[in-house]
Amino acid sequence: GLLVRRAIVNKDWLGIVWGPDSMVPQWQDAIDIANHVKWFVGKGERPRFDRYTYWEKFDYWAVFWGMGIIGTSGLMLWFPRVFATVLPGWVFNVAFVVHGEEALLATVFIFTVHFFNGHLRPEKFPMDTVIFTGRVDLDELRHERPAEYARLVETGRLDQALARPASPRLRRAGVAVGTVAVLLGLTMVTLTVYALWHR
């Protein structure tokens, strides 16, 4: 809905694929990665992230190539007779390995890297409820997305972006659902490690 509104109503075609409000990877993301590594090792300042960070874009696009890989290999394994009419037998062995490894990679990545970035970082612990409330605290925006905050102030759009705080009921519901999700995720990681260890 948001993309359609931006493209058709606001006629913001370029903003969808380029600029700070785009999920498309850009040169600034490479700069942010380099600056983030420098900050990790104490050789630079914390990068000034904008609306979307490089790891959020990676999370977003990983779904699409993951679906392509797991979907294609899954169809081959589901309908081997159909695909065997045009493909040699060894391709099915490759599909079997790729299908399983991609599923494992997706599970491990989601429940470790994504969970850490979304919930377990010191700034977010024990969880980030923005997915449930749809709201980010203004102080959090200033700290985590200083480039976006500065841009909103400079363009005079900060007041338009402000929303009423989430109701206590919505916050409690977010914490409840989030807690269940985090516990399920940690359980999945534990079971995955256990299964790999006892192969």
GROMACS .gro file of C-alpha atoms in nm:
model
  199
    1GLY     CA    1   0.000   0.000   0.000
    2LEU     CA    2   0.274   0.248   0.095
    3LEU     CA    3   0.475   0.181  -0.223
    4VAL     CA    4   0.165   0.219  -0.441
    5ARG     CA    5   0.075   0.547  -0.269
    6ARG     CA    6   0.429   0.678  -0.309
    7ALA     CA    7   0.445   0.576  -0.676
    8ILE     CA    8   0.098   0.675  -0.796
    9VAL     CA    9  -0.038   0.938  -0.557
   10ASN     CA   10   0.287   1.114  -0.464
   11LYS     CA   11   0.453   1.037  -0.801
   12ASP     CA   12   0.773   0.954  -0.612
   13TRP     CA   13   0.908   0.686  -0.849
   14LEU     CA   14   1.272   0.783  -0.796
   15GLY     CA   15   1.236   0.782  -0.416
   16ILE     CA   16   1.129   0.417  -0.426
   17VAL     CA   17   1.456   0.304  -0.584
   18TRP     CA   18   1.696   0.577  -0.479
   19GLY     CA   19   1.758   0.803  -0.183
   20PRO     CA   20   1.733   0.772   0.196
   21ASP     CA   21   1.373   0.642   0.192
   22SER     CA   22   1.455   0.353  -0.043
   23MET     CA   23   1.515  -0.011   0.052
   24VAL     CA   24   1.743  -0.054  -0.251
   25PRO     CA   25   2.111  -0.094  -0.150
   26GLN     CA   26   2.317   0.215  -0.235
   27TRP     CA   27   2.672   0.344  -0.215
   28GLN     CA   28   2.599   0.498   0.127
   29ASP     CA   29   2.537   0.146   0.263
   30ALA     CA   30   2.892   0.042   0.169
   31ILE     CA   31   3.024   0.354   0.344
   32ASP     CA   32   2.809   0.274   0.650
   33ILE     CA   33   2.944  -0.083   0.663
   34ALA     CA   34   3.304   0.042   0.653
   35ASN     CA   35   3.235   0.307   0.918
   36HIS     CA   36   3.051   0.056   1.136
   37VAL     CA   37   3.348  -0.183   1.128
   38LYS     CA   38   3.579   0.106   1.221
   39TRP     CA   39   3.348   0.193   1.510
   40PHE     CA   40   3.340  -0.172   1.626
   41VAL     CA   41   3.719  -0.177   1.652
   42GLY     CA   42   3.744   0.168   1.812
   43LYS     CA   43   3.887   0.345   1.506
   44GLY     CA   44   3.599   0.579   1.429
   45GLU     CA   45   3.271   0.730   1.537
   46ARG     CA   46   2.935   0.555   1.524
   47PRO     CA   47   2.785   0.591   1.174
   48ARG     CA   48   2.493   0.830   1.132
   49PHE     CA   49   2.230   0.591   0.999
   50ASP     CA   50   1.932   0.709   0.800
   51ARG     CA   51   1.585   0.557   0.770
   52TYR     CA   52   1.703   0.209   0.670
   53THR     CA   53   2.034   0.057   0.782
   54TYR     CA   54   2.241  -0.173   0.565
   55TRP     CA   55   2.152  -0.478   0.777
   56GLU     CA   56   1.779  -0.403   0.745
   57LYS     CA   57   1.813  -0.389   0.369
   58PHE     CA   58   2.004  -0.719   0.376
   59ASP     CA   59   1.725  -0.875   0.585
   60TYR     CA   60   1.465  -0.744   0.342
   61TRP     CA   61   1.632  -0.864   0.020
   62ALA     CA   62   1.749  -1.196   0.167
   63VAL     CA   63   1.388  -1.311   0.171
   64PHE     CA   64   1.362  -1.278  -0.208
   65TRP     CA   65   1.675  -1.468  -0.306
   66GLY     CA   66   1.601  -1.722  -0.035
   67MET     CA   67   1.252  -1.779  -0.176
   68GLY     CA   68   1.397  -1.822  -0.524
   69ILE     CA   69   1.655  -2.077  -0.411
   70ILE     CA   70   1.435  -2.275  -0.176
   71GLY     CA   71   1.132  -2.251  -0.405
   72THR     CA   72   1.310  -2.368  -0.719
   73SER     CA   73   1.491  -2.654  -0.548
   74GLY     CA   74   1.172  -2.750  -0.363
   75LEU     CA   75   0.972  -2.771  -0.686
   76MET     CA   76   1.241  -2.989  -0.841
   77LEU     CA   77   1.226  -3.227  -0.545
   78TRP     CA   78   0.847  -3.221  -0.533
   79PHE     CA   79   0.804  -3.302  -0.904
   80PRO     CA   80   1.120  -3.497  -0.995
   81ARG     CA   81   0.965  -3.680  -1.293
   82VAL     CA   82   0.862  -3.356  -1.457
   83PHE     CA   83   1.203  -3.195  -1.415
   84ALA     CA   84   1.390  -3.516  -1.503
   85THR     CA   85   1.263  -3.485  -1.858
   86VAL     CA   86   1.490  -3.184  -1.908
   87LEU     CA   87   1.753  -3.206  -1.633
   88PRO     CA   88   2.029  -3.461  -1.565
   89GLY     CA   89   2.011  -3.672  -1.247
   90TRP     CA   90   2.300  -3.504  -1.065
   91VAL     CA   91   2.104  -3.175  -1.054
   92PHE     CA   92   1.860  -3.335  -0.808
   93ASN     CA   93   2.144  -3.417  -0.572
   94VAL     CA   94   2.250  -3.053  -0.585
   95ALA     CA   95   1.888  -2.940  -0.534
   96PHE     CA   96   1.856  -3.166  -0.229
   97VAL     CA   97   2.169  -3.020  -0.068
   98VAL     CA   98   2.084  -2.660  -0.164
   99HIS     CA   99   1.727  -2.692  -0.036
  100GLY     CA  100   1.832  -2.818   0.306
  101GLU     CA  101   2.125  -2.580   0.347
  102GLU     CA  102   1.919  -2.275   0.245
  103ALA     CA  103   1.648  -2.370   0.494
  104LEU     CA  104   1.909  -2.408   0.768
  105LEU     CA  105   2.081  -2.083   0.671
  106ALA     CA  106   1.751  -1.893   0.673
  107THR     CA  107   1.649  -2.034   1.011
  108VAL     CA  108   1.986  -1.973   1.174
  109PHE     CA  109   2.018  -1.624   1.024
  110ILE     CA  110   1.668  -1.515   1.123
  111PHE     CA  111   1.690  -1.646   1.477
  112THR     CA  112   2.042  -1.522   1.547
  113VAL     CA  113   2.151  -1.220   1.341
  114HIS     CA  114   1.801  -1.081   1.288
  115PHE     CA  115   1.692  -1.149   1.647
  116PHE     CA  116   2.007  -0.991   1.782
  117ASN     CA  117   1.969  -0.676   1.570
  118GLY     CA  118   1.598  -0.649   1.635
  119HIS     CA  119   1.571  -0.744   1.999
  120LEU     CA  120   1.887  -0.838   2.183
  121ARG     CA  121   2.116  -0.541   2.118
  122PRO     CA  122   2.170  -0.331   2.433
  123GLU     CA  123   1.963  -0.046   2.281
  124LYS     CA  124   1.671  -0.281   2.211
  125PHE     CA  125   1.683  -0.543   2.487
  126PRO     CA  126   1.464  -0.725   2.573
  127MET     CA  127   1.277  -0.652   2.248
  128ASP     CA  128   1.183  -0.387   1.996
  129THR     CA  129   0.804  -0.347   1.996
  130VAL     CA  130   0.791  -0.110   1.697
  131ILE     CA  131   0.658  -0.392   1.476
  132PHE     CA  132   0.351  -0.409   1.702
  133THR     CA  133   0.303  -0.041   1.788
  134GLY     CA  134   0.416   0.118   1.462
  135ARG     CA  135   0.588   0.391   1.661
  136VAL     CA  136   0.946   0.486   1.748
  137ASP     CA  137   1.024   0.706   2.044
  138LEU     CA  138   1.166   1.045   1.940
  139ASP     CA  139   1.477   1.003   2.157
  140GLU     CA  140   1.533   0.661   2.001
  141LEU     CA  141   1.503   0.814   1.652
  142ARG     CA  142   1.759   1.082   1.742
  143HIS     CA  143   2.003   0.820   1.874
  144GLU     CA  144   1.957   0.536   1.622
  145ARG     CA  145   1.874   0.730   1.303
  146PRO     CA  146   2.042   1.069   1.346
  147ALA     CA  147   2.063   1.129   0.970
  148GLU     CA  148   1.688   1.071   0.929
  149TYR     CA  149   1.608   1.290   1.229
  150ALA     CA  150   1.826   1.573   1.094
  151ARG     CA  151   1.666   1.541   0.749
  152LEU     CA  152   1.314   1.559   0.895
  153VAL     CA  153   1.408   1.869   1.096
  154GLU     CA  154   1.580   2.039   0.800
  155THR     CA  155   1.287   1.978   0.564
  156GLY     CA  156   1.027   2.075   0.826
  157ARG     CA  157   0.862   1.731   0.809
  158LEU     CA  158   0.925   1.627   1.169
  159ASP     CA  159   0.584   1.747   1.291
  160GLN     CA  160   0.413   1.546   1.013
  161ALA     CA  161   0.601   1.233   1.119
  162LEU     CA  162   0.503   1.261   1.486
  163ALA     CA  163   0.229   1.029   1.612
  164ARG     CA  164   0.052   0.982   1.941
  165PRO     CA  165   0.229   0.738   2.175
  166ALA     CA  166   0.108   0.379   2.164
  167SER     CA  167  -0.163   0.300   2.415
  168PRO     CA  168  -0.060   0.095   2.721
  169ARG     CA  169  -0.285  -0.187   2.597
  170LEU     CA  170  -0.109  -0.196   2.258
  171ARG     CA  171   0.231  -0.191   2.428
  172ARG     CA  172   0.135  -0.479   2.658
  173ALA     CA  173   0.003  -0.680   2.362
  174GLY     CA  174   0.326  -0.613   2.171
  175VAL     CA  175   0.539  -0.725   2.465
  176ALA     CA  176   0.330  -1.041   2.508
  177VAL     CA  177   0.344  -1.143   2.141
  178GLY     CA  178   0.709  -1.040   2.115
  179THR     CA  179   0.804  -1.243   2.421
  180VAL     CA  180   0.645  -1.554   2.274
  181ALA     CA  181   0.821  -1.492   1.940
  182VAL     CA  182   1.162  -1.437   2.103
  183LEU     CA  183   1.125  -1.752   2.317
  184LEU     CA  184   1.019  -1.956   2.013
  185GLY     CA  185   1.317  -1.820   1.821
  186LEU     CA  186   1.564  -1.904   2.094
  187THR     CA  187   1.410  -2.252   2.120
  188MET     CA  188   1.454  -2.299   1.744
  189VAL     CA  189   1.819  -2.195   1.766
  190THR     CA  190   1.878  -2.438   2.051
  191LEU     CA  191   1.709  -2.723   1.863
  192THR     CA  192   1.899  -2.640   1.543
  193VAL     CA  193   2.235  -2.646   1.723
  194TYR     CA  194   2.137  -2.969   1.900
  195ALA     CA  195   2.036  -3.132   1.568
  196LEU     CA  196   2.362  -3.027   1.400
  197TRP     CA  197   2.568  -3.149   1.694
  198HIS     CA  198   2.399  -3.492   1.698
  199ARG     CA  199   2.390  -3.561   1.323
   0.00000   0.00000   0.00000
